[in-house]
Short mmCIF file of C-alpha atoms in Angstrom, two decimals:
data_model
loop_
_atom_site.label_atom_id
_atom_site.label_comp_id
_atom_site.label_asym_id
_atom_site.label_seq_id
_atom_site.Cartn_x
_atom_site.Cartn_y
_atom_site.Cartn_z
CA MET A 607 0.00 0.00 0.00
CA ALA A 608 2.81 2.34 0.80
CA PRO A 609 4.41 2.20 -2.67
CA ARG A 610 0.99 2.75 -4.23
CA ARG A 611 0.44 5.86 -2.15
CA ILE A 612 3.86 7.18 -3.09
CA VAL A 613 3.11 6.70 -6.79
CA LEU A 614 -0.23 8.48 -6.47
CA ALA A 615 1.42 11.39 -4.68
CA LEU A 616 4.06 11.71 -7.38
CA LEU A 617 1.45 11.64 -10.13
CA THR A 618 -0.51 14.34 -8.34
CA LEU A 619 2.56 16.58 -8.09
CA ILE A 620 3.42 15.98 -11.74
CA SER A 621 -0.12 16.99 -12.77
CA LEU A 622 0.16 20.21 -10.80
CA VAL A 623 3.49 21.18 -12.29
CA GLN A 624 3.17 23.38 -15.41
CA ILE A 625 5.84 23.12 -18.01
CA VAL A 626 7.20 26.65 -18.70
CA ILE A 627 9.08 27.30 -21.92
CA THR A 628 11.59 30.13 -21.46
CA GLN A 629 12.20 32.47 -24.41
CA THR A 630 15.82 33.38 -24.91
CA GLY A 631 17.85 35.49 -27.26
CA ILE A 632 18.86 32.34 -29.12
CA ASP A 633 15.22 31.79 -30.03
CA LEU A 634 14.98 35.31 -31.49
CA LYS A 635 18.22 34.72 -33.39
CA ASN A 636 16.91 31.46 -34.80
CA LEU A 637 13.67 33.11 -35.83
CA TYR A 638 15.51 36.00 -37.52
CA ASP A 639 17.79 33.50 -39.25
CA GLU A 640 14.78 31.53 -40.42
CA LEU A 641 13.04 34.55 -41.93
CA MET A 642 16.00 36.38 -43.43
CA ASN A 643 18.47 33.65 -44.40
CA LYS A 644 16.78 30.30 -44.78
CA ARG A 645 13.70 31.72 -46.49
CA LYS A 646 15.88 34.33 -48.24
CA TYR A 647 13.51 37.21 -47.57
CA GLN A 648 13.85 39.99 -50.17
CA LYS A 649 12.60 43.44 -49.17
CA VAL A 650 12.31 44.46 -52.82
CA THR A 651 9.65 41.82 -53.43
CA PRO A 652 6.09 42.99 -52.65
CA PRO A 653 4.49 40.52 -50.20
CA TYR A 654 1.46 39.56 -52.27
CA GLU A 655 -0.77 36.80 -50.97
CA SER A 656 -2.30 36.74 -54.44
CA LEU A 657 -1.25 38.68 -57.51
CA LYS A 658 -4.91 39.31 -58.28
CA GLU A 659 -5.43 41.30 -55.06
CA ALA A 660 -3.79 44.59 -54.11
CA ILE A 661 -1.92 44.98 -50.85
CA THR A 662 -4.13 46.93 -48.43
CA VAL A 663 -2.32 49.46 -46.26
CA ARG A 664 -4.38 50.63 -43.28
CA VAL A 665 -3.50 54.17 -42.22
CA ALA A 666 -4.03 56.32 -39.14
CA PHE A 667 -2.70 59.78 -38.24
CA HIS A 668 -1.44 60.88 -34.81
CA LEU A 669 -1.12 64.67 -34.45
CA HIS A 670 1.22 65.85 -31.69
CA GLY A 671 1.21 69.61 -32.27
CA ILE A 672 1.12 72.63 -34.58
CA ASN A 673 4.61 74.09 -34.64
CA SER A 674 4.08 77.17 -36.81
CA LEU A 675 2.23 78.61 -39.78
CA ASP A 676 4.16 81.17 -41.84
CA ASP A 677 1.80 83.73 -43.43
CA VAL A 678 4.39 84.96 -45.92
CA GLU A 679 5.83 81.64 -47.14
CA GLY A 680 2.58 79.74 -46.69
CA LYS A 681 4.34 76.96 -44.77
CA LEU A 682 2.73 74.79 -42.10
CA ALA A 683 4.98 72.85 -39.72
CA THR A 684 3.42 70.03 -37.71
CA THR A 685 4.76 67.21 -35.57
CA ALA A 686 2.94 63.92 -36.15
CA HIS A 687 3.40 60.27 -36.91
CA LEU A 688 1.58 57.78 -39.08
CA THR A 689 0.46 54.26 -38.29
CA LEU A 690 0.68 52.00 -41.36
CA GLU A 691 -0.38 48.37 -41.22
CA TRP A 692 -0.27 45.67 -43.92
CA GLN A 693 0.07 41.93 -44.34
CA ASP A 694 3.44 40.49 -45.37
CA ALA A 695 2.94 36.92 -46.59
CA PHE A 696 6.69 36.21 -46.32
CA LEU A 697 7.03 37.11 -42.63
CA THR A 698 4.89 34.47 -40.92
CA TRP A 699 5.89 31.68 -38.53
CA ASN A 700 4.44 29.14 -36.16
CA ARG A 701 4.70 30.30 -32.56
CA LYS A 702 5.18 26.77 -31.24
CA ASP A 703 8.33 26.33 -33.28
CA PHE A 704 10.03 29.37 -31.74
CA SER A 705 9.24 29.24 -28.01
CA ASN A 706 5.83 30.90 -28.42
CA ILE A 707 7.29 34.17 -29.83
CA SER A 708 4.40 36.20 -31.21
CA TYR A 709 6.21 39.31 -32.49
CA ILE A 710 9.63 40.73 -33.25
CA TYR A 711 11.14 44.13 -34.04
CA MET A 712 13.07 44.77 -37.22
CA PRO A 713 14.68 47.90 -38.72
CA GLN A 714 12.37 49.59 -41.18
CA ASN A 715 14.93 49.34 -43.99
CA GLU A 716 15.11 45.53 -43.78
CA VAL A 717 11.48 44.83 -44.69
CA TRP A 718 9.28 45.74 -47.59
CA LYS A 719 7.24 48.89 -47.01
CA PRO A 720 5.09 51.09 -49.26
CA ASP A 721 6.79 54.14 -50.80
CA VAL A 722 4.59 56.63 -48.98
CA SER A 723 5.69 60.24 -49.35
CA LEU A 724 4.37 63.72 -48.59
CA ASN A 725 3.05 65.08 -51.86
CA ASN A 726 2.79 68.78 -50.88
CA GLY A 727 5.97 68.93 -48.84
CA PHE A 728 7.90 72.17 -48.57
CA THR A 729 11.28 70.48 -48.90
CA LYS A 730 12.65 67.86 -51.27
CA LEU A 731 10.96 64.49 -51.61
CA LYS A 732 12.17 61.85 -49.15
CA GLU A 733 10.93 58.66 -47.60
CA LEU A 734 9.12 58.69 -44.28
CA GLY A 735 10.76 57.69 -41.05
CA ASP A 736 14.40 57.22 -40.11
CA ASP A 737 16.93 54.43 -39.71
CA VAL A 738 16.34 54.37 -35.93
CA ILE A 739 12.65 53.53 -36.40
CA GLN A 740 11.75 49.85 -36.24
CA VAL A 741 8.69 48.01 -37.45
CA THR A 742 6.71 45.47 -35.46
CA VAL A 743 6.25 42.11 -37.20
CA MET A 744 3.56 39.76 -35.87
CA ASN A 745 3.66 35.97 -36.34
CA THR A 746 0.54 36.29 -38.54
CA GLY A 747 2.48 38.44 -41.01
CA LYS A 748 1.00 41.74 -39.86
CA VAL A 749 3.53 44.58 -40.08
CA ILE A 750 3.07 47.82 -38.11
CA TRP A 751 5.12 50.89 -39.10
CA ASN A 752 5.01 54.17 -37.12
CA PRO A 753 7.15 56.79 -38.93
CA MET A 754 7.36 60.11 -37.06
CA GLU A 755 8.24 63.39 -38.78
CA VAL A 756 8.13 67.16 -38.53
CA PHE A 757 6.03 67.69 -41.63
CA GLU A 758 6.53 70.98 -43.49
CA THR A 759 3.73 71.40 -46.02
CA LYS A 760 2.45 74.13 -48.28
CA CYS A 761 -0.72 75.89 -47.17
CA ASP A 762 -2.80 78.37 -49.15
CA ILE A 763 -3.13 81.39 -46.82
CA ASN A 764 -6.20 83.63 -46.94
CA ILE A 765 -5.70 86.74 -44.76
CA THR A 766 -8.99 88.47 -45.62
CA LYS A 767 -10.31 88.19 -42.06
CA PHE A 768 -6.99 88.72 -40.24
CA PRO A 769 -6.69 88.49 -37.22
CA PHE A 770 -9.95 86.51 -37.01
CA ASP A 771 -9.03 84.23 -39.91
CA THR A 772 -9.36 80.48 -40.28
CA GLN A 773 -6.85 78.57 -42.40
CA VAL A 774 -7.53 75.13 -43.87
CA CYS A 775 -4.31 73.24 -44.58
CA LYS A 776 -3.78 69.82 -46.13
CA LEU A 777 -1.22 67.09 -45.64
CA ILE A 778 -1.38 64.92 -48.76
CA PHE A 779 0.27 61.49 -48.58
CA ARG A 780 0.52 59.40 -51.70
CA LEU A 781 2.14 56.26 -53.06
CA TRP A 782 4.78 57.73 -55.30
CA THR A 783 5.46 54.76 -57.62
CA LEU A 784 3.04 51.98 -56.72
CA GLN A 785 -0.25 51.94 -58.60
CA PRO A 786 -3.70 51.59 -56.97
CA GLN A 787 -4.11 48.11 -58.45
CA ASP A 788 -0.93 47.08 -56.64
CA VAL A 789 -1.22 48.87 -53.28
CA LYS A 790 -4.14 50.86 -51.92
CA PHE A 791 -4.88 52.91 -48.78
CA LYS A 792 -7.65 52.10 -46.34
CA LEU A 793 -8.64 53.97 -43.20
CA ASN A 794 -7.79 52.16 -39.99
CA GLU A 795 -11.22 52.00 -38.37
CA PRO A 796 -12.69 52.86 -35.92
CA VAL A 797 -10.25 55.65 -35.00
CA THR A 798 -8.33 57.18 -37.88
CA LEU A 799 -7.24 60.52 -36.41
CA HIS A 800 -5.68 60.48 -32.93
CA LEU A 801 -5.39 63.67 -30.83
CA ASP A 802 -4.52 62.06 -27.51
CA THR A 803 -1.01 63.55 -27.45
CA TYR A 804 -1.89 66.87 -29.11
CA GLU A 805 -0.40 70.00 -27.49
CA GLU A 806 -2.06 73.36 -28.12
CA ASN A 807 -0.29 76.15 -29.96
CA SER A 808 -0.12 79.70 -28.55
CA VAL A 809 -1.08 81.34 -31.87
CA TRP A 810 -3.27 78.78 -33.63
CA ASP A 811 -6.20 76.82 -32.27
CA LEU A 812 -7.11 73.50 -33.87
CA HIS A 813 -10.78 73.93 -34.80
CA SER A 814 -11.29 70.62 -36.58
CA ALA A 815 -9.35 67.77 -38.17
CA ASN A 816 -10.46 65.16 -40.65
CA ILE A 817 -9.03 62.43 -42.88
CA VAL A 818 -10.28 61.52 -46.35
CA LEU A 819 -9.23 59.24 -49.18
CA GLU A 820 -9.23 61.02 -52.53
CA ASN A 821 -7.89 59.72 -55.85
CA GLY A 822 -5.88 57.08 -54.06
CA ASN A 823 -4.26 59.67 -51.77
CA PHE A 824 -4.44 59.87 -48.00
CA ILE A 825 -5.33 63.49 -47.09
CA VAL A 826 -5.34 65.07 -43.62
CA LEU A 827 -7.43 68.26 -43.38
CA LEU A 828 -6.57 70.67 -40.55
CA SER A 829 -8.74 73.72 -39.81
CA LEU A 830 -6.83 76.29 -37.74
CA ASN A 831 -8.28 79.36 -36.03
CA ARG A 832 -5.93 82.24 -35.24
CA ARG A 833 -6.07 83.39 -31.62
CA PRO A 834 -6.94 87.14 -31.89
CA GLU A 835 -6.40 88.29 -28.28
CA TYR A 836 -2.84 89.53 -28.81
CA TYR A 837 -3.74 91.47 -31.95
CA LEU A 838 -6.82 93.02 -30.32
CA LEU A 839 -4.79 94.45 -27.44
CA THR A 840 -1.66 95.52 -29.32
CA LEU A 841 -2.99 96.34 -32.77
CA ILE A 842 -6.69 97.09 -33.12
CA CYS A 843 -7.33 98.94 -29.84
CA PRO A 844 -4.44 101.45 -30.31
CA ILE A 845 -5.55 102.08 -33.90
CA ILE A 846 -9.10 102.90 -32.81
CA LEU A 847 -7.90 105.18 -29.98
CA LEU A 848 -5.55 107.08 -32.27
CA SER A 849 -8.33 107.47 -34.83
CA LEU A 850 -10.50 109.10 -32.15
CA LEU A 851 -7.66 111.32 -30.97
CA ASP A 852 -7.35 113.33 -34.19
CA ILE A 853 -11.11 114.06 -34.23
CA PHE A 854 -10.68 116.27 -31.14
CA THR A 855 -8.73 118.70 -33.30
CA PHE A 856 -12.04 120.47 -33.88
CA VAL A 857 -12.51 121.04 -30.15
CA ILE A 858 -9.46 123.31 -29.97
CA PRO A 859 -10.23 126.94 -30.98
CA VAL A 860 -8.19 128.55 -33.71
CA ASP A 861 -7.29 131.55 -31.52
CA SER A 862 -5.32 129.29 -29.18
CA GLY A 863 -2.65 128.80 -31.85
CA GLU A 864 -2.42 125.05 -31.12
CA LYS A 865 -5.05 123.75 -33.53
CA MET A 866 -2.77 123.07 -36.48
CA GLY A 867 0.05 121.74 -34.31
CA TYR A 868 -2.28 119.32 -32.53
CA SER A 869 -3.69 117.96 -35.78
CA MET A 870 -0.21 117.34 -37.20
CA THR A 871 0.96 115.70 -33.96
CA ALA A 872 -2.02 113.33 -33.94
CA TYR A 873 -1.48 112.49 -37.60
CA LEU A 874 2.24 111.81 -37.14
CA ALA A 875 1.54 109.65 -34.08
CA PHE A 876 -0.81 107.52 -36.18
CA ALA A 877 1.72 107.29 -39.02
CA VAL A 878 4.57 106.31 -36.65
CA PHE A 879 2.40 103.64 -35.04
CA LEU A 880 1.66 102.17 -38.47
CA THR A 881 5.39 101.73 -39.11
CA ILE A 882 5.66 99.89 -35.80
CA ILE A 883 2.79 97.48 -36.46
CA ARG A 884 3.78 96.86 -40.07
CA SER A 885 5.70 93.77 -39.03
CA SER A 886 2.55 92.33 -37.40
CA LEU A 887 0.47 92.59 -40.57
CA PRO A 888 0.75 89.55 -42.87
CA ILE A 889 2.32 90.14 -46.27
CA ASN A 890 0.16 88.71 -49.02
CA SER A 891 -0.68 90.25 -52.39
CA ARG A 892 -3.15 87.55 -53.43
CA THR A 893 -5.71 88.57 -50.82
CA THR A 894 -6.22 91.86 -48.97
CA SER A 895 -7.21 91.85 -45.32
CA TYR A 896 -10.09 93.93 -44.01
CA LEU A 897 -7.74 95.27 -41.36
CA ALA A 898 -5.41 96.77 -43.98
CA VAL A 899 -8.38 98.47 -45.68
CA PHE A 900 -9.59 99.71 -42.28
CA VAL A 901 -6.18 101.18 -41.43
CA VAL A 902 -5.87 102.89 -44.81
CA SER A 903 -9.38 104.34 -44.38
CA LEU A 904 -8.43 105.79 -41.00
CA LEU A 905 -5.23 107.19 -42.52
CA VAL A 906 -7.29 108.90 -45.23
CA LYS A 907 -9.56 110.30 -42.51
CA GLY A 908 -6.57 111.69 -40.64
CA THR A 909 -5.23 113.29 -43.83
CA ALA A 910 -8.62 114.90 -44.47
CA ILE A 911 -8.66 116.29 -40.92
CA VAL A 912 -5.24 117.92 -41.42
CA VAL A 913 -6.35 119.46 -44.73
CA VAL A 914 -9.63 120.74 -43.27
CA THR A 915 -7.80 122.20 -40.26
CA ALA A 916 -5.34 124.06 -42.50
CA VAL A 917 -8.22 125.54 -44.53
CA GLN A 918 -10.03 126.56 -41.32
CA VAL A 919 -6.99 128.39 -39.99
CA ARG A 920 -6.70 130.18 -43.32
CA LEU A 921 -10.38 131.22 -43.31
CA HIS A 922 -10.28 132.28 -39.67
CA HIS A 923 -7.72 134.97 -40.42
CA ARG A 924 -9.53 136.22 -43.49
CA ARG A 925 -10.67 139.86 -43.48
CA ASN A 926 -14.30 140.49 -42.61
CA ASP A 927 -14.83 142.96 -45.42
CA LYS A 928 -15.29 139.97 -47.71
CA ASP A 929 -18.82 138.64 -47.64
CA LEU A 930 -19.58 135.17 -46.41
CA PRO A 931 -21.13 132.66 -48.82
CA ARG A 932 -24.75 131.83 -48.18
CA CYS A 933 -23.90 128.25 -47.12
CA LEU A 934 -21.62 129.50 -44.35
CA ARG A 935 -24.35 131.86 -43.15
CA HIS A 936 -26.67 128.86 -42.87
CA PHE A 937 -24.03 127.00 -40.90
CA ILE A 938 -23.72 129.90 -38.45
CA ARG A 939 -27.47 130.14 -37.93
CA PHE A 940 -27.78 126.38 -37.55
CA SER A 941 -24.95 126.21 -35.00
CA ARG A 942 -26.50 129.01 -32.97
CA TRP A 943 -29.86 127.24 -33.05
CA ILE A 944 -28.21 124.05 -31.83
CA ARG A 945 -26.51 125.93 -29.01
CA ALA A 946 -29.79 127.55 -28.06
CA CYS A 947 -31.50 124.16 -27.90
CA PHE A 948 -28.86 122.67 -25.62
CA THR A 949 -28.26 125.79 -23.51
CA THR A 950 -30.50 126.57 -20.51
CA ARG A 951 -31.13 130.27 -20.14
CA VAL A 952 -31.88 131.76 -16.73
CA LYS A 953 -34.49 134.50 -17.06
CA PRO A 954 -33.70 137.45 -14.77
CA GLN A 955 -36.38 138.26 -12.18
CA THR A 956 -36.71 141.93 -13.13
CA ASP A 957 -40.01 141.82 -14.99
CA ASN A 958 -41.95 143.64 -12.26
CA VAL A 959 -39.31 146.30 -11.90
CA ASN A 960 -39.20 146.87 -15.65
CA ASN A 961 -43.00 147.03 -15.80
CA GLN A 962 -43.11 149.59 -13.01
CA GLU A 963 -40.44 151.69 -14.65
CA SER A 964 -42.21 151.48 -17.98
CA ASN A 965 -45.52 152.52 -16.35
CA ILE A 966 -43.82 155.46 -14.64
CA ASP A 967 -42.19 156.47 -17.89
CA VAL A 968 -45.51 156.30 -19.74
CA HIS A 969 -47.26 158.25 -16.98
CA ASN A 970 -44.58 160.90 -16.93
CA SER A 971 -44.38 161.09 -20.67
CA GLN A 972 -47.96 162.33 -20.78
CA HIS A 973 -46.93 165.49 -18.96
CA LEU A 974 -43.75 166.06 -20.98
CA PRO A 975 -43.53 168.34 -24.00
CA ALA A 976 -43.19 166.96 -27.50
CA SER A 977 -39.48 167.58 -27.65
CA LYS A 978 -38.98 165.58 -24.49
CA LYS A 979 -41.14 162.72 -25.88
CA GLU A 980 -39.06 162.52 -28.99
CA SER A 981 -35.93 162.40 -26.90
CA SER A 982 -37.39 159.47 -24.94
CA LYS A 983 -37.60 157.43 -28.13
CA LEU A 984 -33.90 157.72 -28.89
CA PRO A 985 -32.76 154.79 -26.71
CA LEU A 986 -35.14 152.43 -28.58
CA ASP A 987 -33.74 153.55 -31.91
CA GLU A 988 -30.22 153.08 -30.67
CA ARG A 989 -31.13 149.56 -29.40
CA SER A 990 -32.46 148.53 -32.78
CA GLU A 991 -29.34 149.84 -34.44
CA ASP A 992 -27.22 147.82 -31.98
CA GLU A 993 -29.20 144.68 -32.79
CA GLU A 994 -28.57 145.23 -36.48
CA GLU A 995 -24.88 145.74 -35.86
CA GLU A 996 -24.82 142.60 -33.70
CA LYS A 997 -26.56 140.69 -36.45
CA ASN A 998 -24.00 141.87 -38.94
CA ASP A 999 -21.16 141.00 -36.58
CA MET A 1000 -22.52 137.43 -36.32
CA TYR A 1001 -21.67 136.65 -39.95
CA THR A 1002 -17.89 136.75 -39.63
CA TRP A 1003 -15.24 134.34 -40.85
CA ALA A 1004 -14.29 133.53 -37.27
CA ASN A 1005 -17.85 132.53 -36.42
CA ALA A 1006 -18.04 130.51 -39.63
CA CYS A 1007 -14.94 128.54 -38.63
CA ALA A 1008 -16.39 127.98 -35.16
CA ALA A 1009 -19.59 126.64 -36.73
CA LEU A 1010 -17.58 124.36 -39.03
CA ASP A 1011 -15.72 122.94 -36.01
CA GLY A 1012 -18.92 121.49 -34.63
CA PHE A 1013 -19.99 120.14 -38.00
CA PHE A 1014 -16.67 118.44 -38.81
CA PHE A 1015 -16.38 117.01 -35.30
CA CYS A 1016 -19.73 115.24 -35.69
CA PHE A 1017 -18.99 114.27 -39.30
CA PHE A 1018 -15.62 112.62 -38.68
CA PHE A 1019 -16.80 111.01 -35.44
CA VAL A 1020 -19.72 109.38 -37.27
CA ALA A 1021 -17.38 108.37 -40.12
CA ALA A 1022 -14.91 106.70 -37.72
CA PHE A 1023 -17.77 104.97 -35.90
CA PHE A 1024 -19.27 103.52 -39.07
CA MET A 1025 -15.88 102.43 -40.43
CA THR A 1026 -15.22 100.53 -37.20
CA ILE A 1027 -18.67 98.94 -37.22
CA ILE A 1028 -18.31 97.91 -40.88
CA PHE A 1029 -14.89 96.37 -40.17
CA PHE A 1030 -16.10 94.21 -37.27
CA CYS A 1031 -19.42 93.31 -38.93
CA GLY A 1032 -17.67 92.28 -42.15
CA ILE A 1033 -15.29 90.01 -40.25
CA SER A 1034 -18.03 88.49 -38.08
CA LEU A 1035 -20.32 87.79 -41.05
CA ASN A 1036 -17.57 86.11 -43.08
CA THR A 1037 -16.39 84.13 -40.05
CA ALA A 1038 -19.93 82.94 -39.31
CA SER A 1039 -20.37 81.82 -42.92
CA LEU A 1040 -17.49 79.34 -42.47
CA TYR A 1041 -19.40 77.42 -39.84
#
C-alpha cells in the first residue's frame, strides 16, 4: 500500500506542475535567421498573398502639435506620426516552433514597405521615417510601421479676415510609384485621427481635423483658427484710440494757436504707429485683409482732418470785409440754433421792476412836452441799431470757422464709428459663414 500511495502522490505533483518554456535570445536569433536567411527574404519583393489582389495598407494619423504657420511663405509645420499596417505573406511563422514568440522588431529598412511620401511637402521628396525607427512584425504576417516626422507642407493662406481668420491646410500622402491596383490605402477604423497627445499652440487653435481618401491619396485636413487676443490688445485697440484722438482737433479753438500743431501731432503719431505694427500685418498680395483696408481708411480720414484744419486756420484769419457765402451763413445760424437748444437760459427776475419803470415812464411822458417825448424814443432807436450791428457782426469768418468745427467734429466722429462697425461686422459675417 505504501508504494501505491507514493506513486499516487508523485502523479498528483506531476499533474500540478506546469511546463514553462523560457524564451531566450537564441530563439529570437533562430527566428531571424529563419526569416532572413533560410527563407531568403527579399525586401524588394512585394508581399502579395495573391497577384490578383492589391496589398491593403491601413493608415491612421497621430497629431502631436502645430509648430508654426508662416503667413508669408505659406508653410505649415506640424509634428505627427503615421500608423501604417499591412500583411506580409513572407514574414509568418508558427509560434510553437520558436518558443511561443508572437512578435519581433526589425529595422524599417530591412522589410518591404510602401513608398509613402508627402506630396505637398515644402522640402525635397524623401521617404518617411528614419533608420532608428523599427517596425513590429507579428507571427501572422502583420507589419506595423510608425514613422514620425516634422512635416513641413504648403498651405494656401487667406488673410482676408486677419486676425480673425481660419486657415484650412492639407497634408497629402501618396504612393509615389506603386499603382492603386498594386497597393491601396484604407482607413484604420474605428479611429483614424488620434489627438490624444496633441499640445495646443499659442497662436493657432485646432478647430477641426479630418481624414479623407481622394484619388488614391491619403489626405489630412486641418482647420486652424488664429487666436486674436494679442492682436486686439496691441494692434486694433491702439488704432481705434488714435483714430478718435485726431477728431478732437475740432474742439481746440483757432485763436489758441495750437489747432494746427495738434492735428499734425495726432497724424504723425498715427503714421509712426503704423510703421511699428507693419511687421505684425501679414504680407500677401493675393488677398487683402479687411484690417489693412480699415487702417488705410483711418489714414485717409486723418489726412482729411489735417487738410480741413489748414483751410479753417486760413479762413479764420480772413478779413471780414469779404462777404460770407450763403452756405456758411446757414451754418452759423444752424450752430447758434443748436446751441440755443442745448443751452439753458436763466431769465432774470426783473419783470416787475421793468413794468413799473415802464408805467412810470408812460405816466410821466404824458406830462412832458413833444421835444422831451421825442428824446425818450432815442434809446429804442439806438437799441435797434445795436441789434442790427450785432446781427452783422454774427456773420464773420471767425464765427463761420467755429460753426464748421462742430460740424466736422460730428462728421468725422460718425465716419470713424461707421468704419469701425463695418470692419467688425464684415469680419463676423464672413467668419460665421465658415461654420
